[in-house]
Short mmCIF file of C-alpha atoms and ligand atoms in Angstrom, two decimals:
data_model
loop_
_atom_site.label_atom_id
_atom_site.label_comp_id
_atom_site.label_asym_id
_atom_site.label_seq_id
_atom_site.Cartn_x
_atom_site.Cartn_y
_atom_site.Cartn_z
CA MET M 1 4.64 -52.84 -13.20
CA LEU M 2 1.89 -55.03 -11.76
CA ILE M 3 -0.30 -53.35 -9.21
CA ARG M 4 -1.60 -55.75 -6.61
CA ARG M 5 -5.15 -55.00 -5.55
CA PRO M 6 -5.60 -54.81 -1.80
CA LYS M 7 -7.87 -57.37 -0.18
CA SER M 8 -9.90 -54.46 1.14
CA TRP M 9 -9.47 -50.72 1.04
CA GLU M 10 -10.28 -50.60 4.73
CA MET M 11 -7.05 -50.16 6.62
CA PRO M 12 -6.77 -50.84 10.32
CA GLU M 13 -6.67 -47.51 12.09
CA ARG M 14 -3.60 -47.06 14.21
CA ARG M 15 -4.90 -47.44 17.71
CA ALA M 16 -2.66 -44.76 19.05
CA THR M 17 -1.36 -41.59 17.49
CA PRO M 18 1.93 -41.88 19.30
CA GLU M 19 3.47 -38.71 17.96
CA SER M 20 0.73 -36.67 19.58
CA LEU M 21 0.94 -38.06 23.10
CA PHE M 22 3.95 -36.38 24.57
CA LEU M 23 3.85 -32.68 25.03
CA ASN M 24 6.68 -30.75 26.54
CA ARG M 25 6.25 -28.13 29.20
CA ARG M 26 6.44 -25.18 26.84
CA ALA M 27 3.80 -26.79 24.64
CA LEU M 28 1.46 -27.24 27.61
CA ILE M 29 1.80 -23.60 28.56
CA LYS M 30 0.99 -22.58 25.00
CA GLY M 31 -2.13 -24.78 25.25
CA ALA M 32 -3.88 -22.12 27.31
CA GLY M 33 -4.75 -20.34 24.07
CA ALA M 34 -6.35 -23.39 22.52
CA ILE M 35 -9.87 -22.83 23.78
CA ALA M 36 -10.09 -19.35 22.32
CA ALA M 37 -8.70 -20.58 18.99
CA ALA M 38 -11.20 -23.45 18.79
CA SER M 39 -14.02 -21.05 17.95
CA LEU M 40 -12.56 -20.13 14.54
CA VAL M 41 -14.84 -22.31 12.43
CA ALA M 42 -16.99 -19.84 10.51
CA GLY M 43 -16.80 -20.02 6.74
CA CYS M 44 -15.27 -23.48 6.57
CA ASP M 45 -18.06 -25.24 4.67
CA GLU M 46 -17.93 -22.66 1.92
CA MET M 47 -14.19 -23.07 1.58
CA VAL M 48 -14.48 -26.85 1.31
CA THR M 49 -16.99 -26.47 -1.51
CA SER M 50 -14.92 -24.01 -3.51
CA ALA M 51 -11.74 -26.06 -3.02
CA ARG M 52 -13.53 -29.14 -4.38
CA ALA M 53 -14.74 -27.19 -7.37
CA GLN M 54 -11.14 -26.24 -8.17
CA ALA M 55 -9.77 -29.75 -7.74
CA GLY M 56 -10.37 -30.75 -11.37
CA ASP M 57 -8.64 -27.78 -12.94
CA ASP M 58 -5.20 -27.69 -11.37
CA PRO M 59 -3.22 -25.23 -13.53
CA SER M 60 -0.25 -27.63 -13.63
CA SER M 61 -2.23 -30.70 -14.76
CA GLY M 62 -1.14 -30.25 -18.39
CA LEU M 63 2.45 -31.05 -17.37
CA TYR M 64 1.56 -34.64 -16.35
CA PRO M 65 2.52 -37.43 -16.59
CA PHE M 66 6.26 -36.87 -16.11
CA ALA M 67 8.71 -39.28 -17.78
CA ARG M 68 9.71 -42.06 -15.40
CA ASN M 69 13.36 -42.22 -14.34
CA ASP M 70 14.07 -45.97 -14.37
CA ARG M 71 17.02 -45.65 -12.03
CA TYR M 72 14.66 -45.87 -9.08
CA GLN M 73 13.28 -49.41 -8.80
CA LEU M 74 11.04 -51.01 -6.20
CA ASP M 75 11.35 -54.38 -4.48
CA ARG M 76 7.57 -54.51 -3.97
CA SER M 77 4.28 -53.61 -5.63
CA LEU M 78 2.98 -50.08 -5.82
CA THR M 79 0.42 -49.23 -3.16
CA ASP M 80 -3.11 -48.90 -4.50
CA GLU M 81 -3.90 -45.24 -5.21
CA GLU M 82 -7.18 -45.28 -3.29
CA VAL M 83 -5.49 -46.77 -0.23
CA ALA M 84 -2.62 -44.26 -0.25
CA SER M 85 -5.04 -41.35 -0.81
CA THR M 86 -7.23 -42.19 2.18
CA TYR M 87 -4.59 -43.04 4.80
CA ASN M 88 -2.44 -39.98 5.44
CA ASN M 89 -0.56 -38.17 8.14
CA PHE M 90 -1.18 -34.43 7.95
CA TYR M 91 -1.61 -33.11 11.48
CA GLU M 92 -2.71 -29.71 10.22
CA PHE M 93 -6.02 -31.43 9.36
CA GLY M 94 -6.27 -33.82 12.32
CA SER M 95 -4.20 -36.33 14.29
CA HIS M 96 -5.70 -39.40 12.60
CA LYS M 97 -5.38 -41.07 9.20
CA ARG M 98 -8.67 -40.00 7.57
CA ILE M 99 -7.83 -36.36 6.95
CA TYR M 100 -8.46 -36.48 3.20
CA GLU M 101 -11.84 -34.75 3.40
CA ALA M 102 -10.74 -32.00 5.79
CA ALA M 103 -7.62 -31.40 3.66
CA GLN M 104 -9.77 -30.36 0.68
CA ALA M 105 -10.19 -26.97 2.41
CA LEU M 106 -6.55 -26.09 1.68
CA PRO M 107 -6.31 -23.37 -1.00
CA ILE M 108 -3.40 -24.34 -3.28
CA ARG M 109 -3.44 -21.32 -5.63
CA PRO M 110 -1.99 -18.78 -5.51
CA TRP M 111 0.95 -20.56 -3.82
CA ASP M 112 4.10 -18.57 -3.24
CA ILE M 113 7.38 -20.04 -2.06
CA VAL M 114 9.91 -17.91 -0.20
CA ILE M 115 13.63 -18.63 -0.51
CA ASP M 116 15.64 -16.78 2.11
CA GLY M 117 18.39 -16.92 4.73
CA GLU M 118 21.98 -17.51 3.62
CA VAL M 119 21.37 -17.02 -0.11
CA GLU M 120 22.74 -14.63 -2.72
CA ARG M 121 19.33 -13.02 -3.09
CA VAL M 122 16.12 -13.46 -1.09
CA ARG M 123 13.18 -14.10 -3.38
CA THR M 124 9.61 -15.33 -3.71
CA ILE M 125 8.48 -17.49 -6.60
CA SER M 126 5.05 -18.84 -7.42
CA PHE M 127 4.68 -22.61 -7.48
CA ASP M 128 3.70 -22.56 -11.17
CA ASP M 129 6.77 -20.50 -12.16
CA LEU M 130 8.99 -22.86 -10.17
CA ILE M 131 7.65 -26.13 -11.56
CA ALA M 132 7.85 -24.76 -15.12
CA GLN M 133 11.63 -24.41 -14.85
CA MET M 134 12.54 -27.51 -12.84
CA PRO M 135 13.75 -30.83 -14.39
CA ARG M 136 10.63 -32.95 -13.98
CA GLU M 137 10.55 -36.75 -13.66
CA GLU M 138 8.68 -39.62 -12.02
CA ARG M 139 10.31 -41.95 -9.46
CA LEU M 140 9.06 -45.08 -7.71
CA TYR M 141 9.92 -44.72 -4.03
CA ARG M 142 9.29 -46.60 -0.83
CA HIS M 143 8.00 -44.61 2.16
CA ARG M 144 8.41 -45.75 5.77
CA CYS M 145 6.51 -44.00 8.55
CA VAL M 146 8.02 -43.98 12.05
CA GLU M 147 4.73 -45.61 13.16
CA ALA M 148 5.84 -48.80 11.32
CA TRP M 149 3.66 -48.73 8.20
CA SER M 150 4.95 -48.35 4.68
CA MET M 151 3.84 -47.74 1.12
CA ALA M 152 5.40 -47.57 -2.35
CA VAL M 153 4.29 -44.78 -4.68
CA PRO M 154 5.13 -43.16 -8.02
CA TRP M 155 6.06 -39.59 -7.07
CA SER M 156 6.29 -36.89 -9.73
CA GLY M 157 8.61 -33.99 -9.04
CA PHE M 158 12.17 -32.77 -9.38
CA PRO M 159 15.46 -33.37 -7.55
CA MET M 160 15.83 -31.12 -4.51
CA ARG M 161 19.32 -30.38 -5.80
CA ALA M 162 17.74 -28.37 -8.63
CA LEU M 163 15.94 -26.20 -6.04
CA VAL M 164 19.18 -25.69 -4.09
CA GLU M 165 20.97 -24.63 -7.28
CA PHE M 166 18.11 -22.29 -8.10
CA ALA M 167 18.33 -20.80 -4.58
CA ARG M 168 22.09 -20.15 -4.83
CA PRO M 169 23.02 -20.57 -1.15
CA LEU M 170 26.11 -18.86 0.23
CA GLY M 171 29.08 -20.87 1.48
CA SER M 172 27.90 -20.09 5.02
CA ALA M 173 24.75 -22.21 4.57
CA GLY M 174 25.04 -25.59 6.27
CA TYR M 175 21.37 -26.52 6.41
CA VAL M 176 18.04 -25.92 4.75
CA ARG M 177 14.99 -25.35 6.92
CA MET M 178 11.54 -25.92 5.38
CA GLU M 179 8.21 -24.67 6.60
CA THR M 180 4.57 -25.66 5.90
CA PHE M 181 1.77 -23.08 5.52
CA HIS M 182 0.22 -21.68 8.69
CA ASN M 183 -3.50 -21.00 8.39
CA PRO M 184 -5.60 -22.01 11.43
CA GLU M 185 -8.76 -20.76 9.72
CA ILE M 186 -8.69 -23.62 7.22
CA ALA M 187 -6.52 -26.17 9.09
CA PRO M 188 -8.29 -27.30 12.26
CA GLY M 189 -5.16 -28.95 13.66
CA GLN M 190 -3.49 -25.57 13.73
CA ARG M 191 -6.15 -24.35 16.16
CA GLN M 192 -4.58 -26.79 18.62
CA SER M 193 -2.12 -24.15 19.67
CA TRP M 194 -0.11 -26.45 21.97
CA TYR M 195 1.61 -27.79 18.83
CA PRO M 196 4.57 -25.67 17.66
CA TRP M 197 3.05 -24.64 14.31
CA PRO M 198 3.98 -24.24 11.55
CA TYR M 199 5.40 -27.69 10.75
CA VAL M 200 9.16 -27.39 10.23
CA GLU M 201 11.76 -29.81 8.94
CA GLY M 202 15.43 -29.54 8.09
CA LEU M 203 18.28 -31.21 6.23
CA THR M 204 21.99 -30.69 5.83
CA ILE M 205 22.99 -29.24 2.45
CA ALA M 206 24.70 -32.59 1.71
CA GLU M 207 21.38 -34.39 2.26
CA ALA M 208 19.33 -31.82 0.33
CA THR M 209 21.63 -32.15 -2.70
CA HIS M 210 21.77 -35.96 -2.57
CA ASP M 211 20.29 -37.71 -5.64
CA LEU M 212 17.49 -39.28 -3.62
CA ALA M 213 16.13 -36.06 -2.07
CA PHE M 214 13.08 -35.38 -4.22
CA LEU M 215 10.63 -32.48 -4.20
CA VAL M 216 7.21 -33.84 -5.07
CA THR M 217 4.48 -32.07 -7.06
CA GLY M 218 2.41 -35.07 -8.12
CA VAL M 219 1.65 -38.74 -7.52
CA TYR M 220 0.08 -41.49 -9.66
CA GLY M 221 0.74 -39.41 -12.76
CA LYS M 222 -1.33 -36.37 -11.65
CA PRO M 223 -0.85 -33.22 -9.56
CA LEU M 224 -0.74 -33.96 -5.82
CA LYS M 225 -4.05 -34.20 -4.06
CA ARG M 226 -4.21 -31.95 -1.04
CA GLN M 227 -3.98 -34.81 1.48
CA PHE M 228 -0.51 -35.70 0.10
CA GLY M 229 0.75 -32.15 0.77
CA ALA M 230 -0.12 -30.20 -2.38
CA PRO M 231 1.25 -28.39 -4.18
CA LEU M 232 4.83 -29.12 -3.05
CA ARG M 233 6.14 -31.67 -0.53
CA LEU M 234 9.33 -33.57 0.07
CA ALA M 235 10.17 -37.29 -0.31
CA LEU M 236 13.22 -38.65 1.55
CA PRO M 237 12.87 -42.41 1.12
CA TRP M 238 15.72 -43.38 3.49
CA LYS M 239 14.32 -41.42 6.45
CA TYR M 240 11.21 -41.82 8.58
CA GLY M 241 8.19 -40.22 6.93
CA PHE M 242 7.91 -37.26 9.28
CA LYS M 243 11.00 -35.72 7.62
CA SER M 244 9.05 -35.54 4.32
CA ILE M 245 7.35 -32.22 5.00
CA LYS M 246 4.13 -31.32 3.14
CA SER M 247 2.71 -28.15 1.56
CA ILE M 248 5.99 -26.23 1.74
CA VAL M 249 5.93 -22.41 1.62
CA ARG M 250 9.49 -21.56 2.62
CA PHE M 251 13.06 -22.75 2.20
CA THR M 252 15.48 -20.96 4.53
CA PHE M 253 19.21 -21.63 4.23
CA THR M 254 20.81 -21.49 7.68
CA ARG M 255 24.12 -21.75 9.49
CA GLU M 256 22.54 -23.49 12.48
CA ARG M 257 20.76 -26.83 12.51
CA PRO M 258 17.00 -26.22 12.35
CA VAL M 259 14.73 -27.62 15.07
CA SER M 260 11.99 -29.78 13.53
CA PHE M 261 8.33 -29.78 14.56
CA TRP M 262 8.47 -33.27 16.10
CA THR M 263 11.88 -32.68 17.67
CA GLU M 264 10.48 -29.65 19.46
CA ILE M 265 7.51 -31.71 20.70
CA GLN M 266 9.52 -34.76 21.81
CA GLY M 267 13.20 -34.64 20.96
CA SER M 268 14.13 -37.94 22.61
CA GLU M 269 11.81 -39.79 20.20
CA TYR M 270 12.05 -37.73 17.00
CA GLY M 271 15.50 -36.42 16.21
CA PHE M 272 17.11 -34.45 13.43
CA TRP M 273 18.56 -37.42 11.49
CA ALA M 274 15.68 -39.93 11.70
CA ASN M 275 17.25 -42.47 9.33
CA VAL M 276 15.38 -45.78 9.11
CA ASN M 277 17.00 -48.64 11.04
CA PRO M 278 15.20 -51.87 12.02
CA GLU M 279 17.67 -52.42 14.87
CA VAL M 280 17.06 -49.15 16.66
CA PRO M 281 13.61 -49.31 18.23
CA HIS M 282 11.47 -46.27 18.82
CA PRO M 283 11.41 -45.80 22.63
CA ARG M 284 7.84 -47.15 22.64
CA TRP M 285 7.78 -49.77 19.84
CA SER M 286 9.95 -51.94 17.61
CA GLN M 287 11.05 -50.79 14.16
CA ALA M 288 12.02 -54.32 13.04
CA THR M 289 9.04 -54.84 10.71
CA GLU M 290 6.43 -52.73 8.94
CA GLU M 291 2.82 -53.09 7.89
CA VAL M 292 2.55 -52.77 4.10
CA LEU M 293 -0.46 -50.56 3.35
CA GLY M 294 -3.10 -52.27 1.25
CA THR M 295 -1.95 -55.79 2.13
CA ASP M 296 -2.13 -58.14 5.11
CA GLU M 297 1.64 -58.38 5.13
CA ARG M 298 4.25 -57.33 7.62
CA VAL M 299 7.71 -57.33 6.12
CA PRO M 300 11.16 -56.81 7.62
CA THR M 301 12.31 -53.19 7.65
CA LEU M 302 15.62 -52.51 5.92
CA ILE M 303 18.48 -50.29 7.06
CA TYR M 304 18.02 -46.83 5.48
CA ASN M 305 14.75 -48.29 4.20
CA GLY M 306 16.70 -50.20 1.55
CA TYR M 307 18.66 -47.16 0.28
CA GLY M 308 21.85 -47.78 2.28
CA ALA M 309 24.10 -48.28 -0.73
CA GLU M 310 23.21 -44.75 -1.85
CA VAL M 311 23.10 -42.83 1.43
CA ALA M 312 25.25 -44.52 4.09
CA SER M 313 28.31 -42.47 3.09
CA LEU M 314 26.46 -39.26 4.04
CA TYR M 315 26.77 -40.31 7.68
CA ALA M 316 30.21 -41.95 7.72
CA ASN M 317 31.88 -39.06 9.55
CA ILE M 318 29.18 -38.20 12.05
CA VAL M 319 30.09 -39.37 15.53
CA GLY M 320 28.33 -39.18 18.87
CA GLU M 321 24.87 -38.52 17.48
CA GLU M 322 21.77 -40.69 17.22
CA LEU M 323 21.43 -41.20 13.46
CA PHE M 324 18.42 -43.52 13.61
CA ARG M 325 15.74 -41.74 15.63
N1 MTE Y 401 3.17 -30.50 7.16
C1 MTE Y 401 3.16 -31.81 7.47
N2 MTE Y 401 3.98 -32.64 6.80
C2 MTE Y 401 3.99 -33.97 7.10
C3 MTE Y 401 3.19 -34.48 8.15
C4 MTE Y 401 2.33 -33.57 8.84
O1 MTE Y 401 1.58 -33.93 9.77
N3 MTE Y 401 2.34 -32.25 8.45
N4 MTE Y 401 3.25 -35.83 8.49
C5 MTE Y 401 4.48 -36.54 8.09
C6 MTE Y 401 4.39 -37.98 8.28
S1 MTE Y 401 4.50 -38.54 9.88
C7 MTE Y 401 4.31 -38.85 7.24
S2 MTE Y 401 4.38 -40.53 7.47
C8 MTE Y 401 4.10 -38.35 5.87
C9 MTE Y 401 2.81 -38.97 5.32
O2 MTE Y 401 2.71 -38.74 3.96
P1 MTE Y 401 1.44 -39.32 3.15
O3 MTE Y 401 0.21 -38.87 3.87
O4 MTE Y 401 1.58 -38.75 1.79
O5 MTE Y 401 1.56 -40.80 3.20
O6 MTE Y 401 4.00 -36.94 5.78
C10 MTE Y 401 4.88 -36.23 6.65
N5 MTE Y 401 4.79 -34.81 6.38
MO1 MO Y 402 5.02 -40.74 9.70
#
């Protein structure tokens, strides 16, 4: 695969951070606590230093690279690693794209993952025990952010279906709810208490067990860097990027549909389904085209981000709901 070099690693900053602009009433009331929380900065420099020192010796690094699964092909070049690693959405570390330095404060070991809710047996497993027993592979996936930029990256990980099988949900489980860590002492964004932390996302069981739903542990042939959502994040290439939750600490199997972080903030703009569709604009901008990170190009956006042949049948029987927002 040829990797096209970007003309410049400097990406235009998004002028607005649209997802952050609209706060509901409950969120504003919660904001009263923000000023008190903003004073929790002590100790941060030390943590950044020790996290950097650990970065080279990730205990899972010996597992990489994972064998590539050739079933997943791209229609475009891979995004340059440096570009993708320095242009991230991770609101826990700030509501802008240059969070990669702040994100180095995230401690990623020990990292325990709780599996609970409608399951045969509630349990906690360490990330390293989990990855050791999952079927590992590399896949080339497109990624389309709701803000109308896109990238194409080689994710390493395992099918989410393997996690669901491992979890052994009961027949009563209709959905899986996922949660990111909550640690305002190291994540400055989480001191902004008007956001409904922790970050939450959800899928139906049918979506979570679909071939394309991929739990990611690495990228570019190495363990995930913290800014990508180490040590465990999701990749759902047919949905807007905000569904692909980072730094997951909990999978809860539920009867009821979970309420996502962005849905709670602004449900009319960020819904549960959030499937990519160029013909359904965001209320404040078009979704017809996307800026390809690392290039000067804008290209047409594809229905289900180009994965319609695989996923459209998941939604064939859903009526009266907005599938594309
Ligand atoms: N916990 C958490 N997960 C998150 C986000 C976030 O702010 N916090 N941002 C989402 C959005 S909007 C996008 S586009 C992708 C960005 O992934 P990347 O930084 O690896 O490109 O992560 C998603 N997952
Ligand atoms: Mo996004």
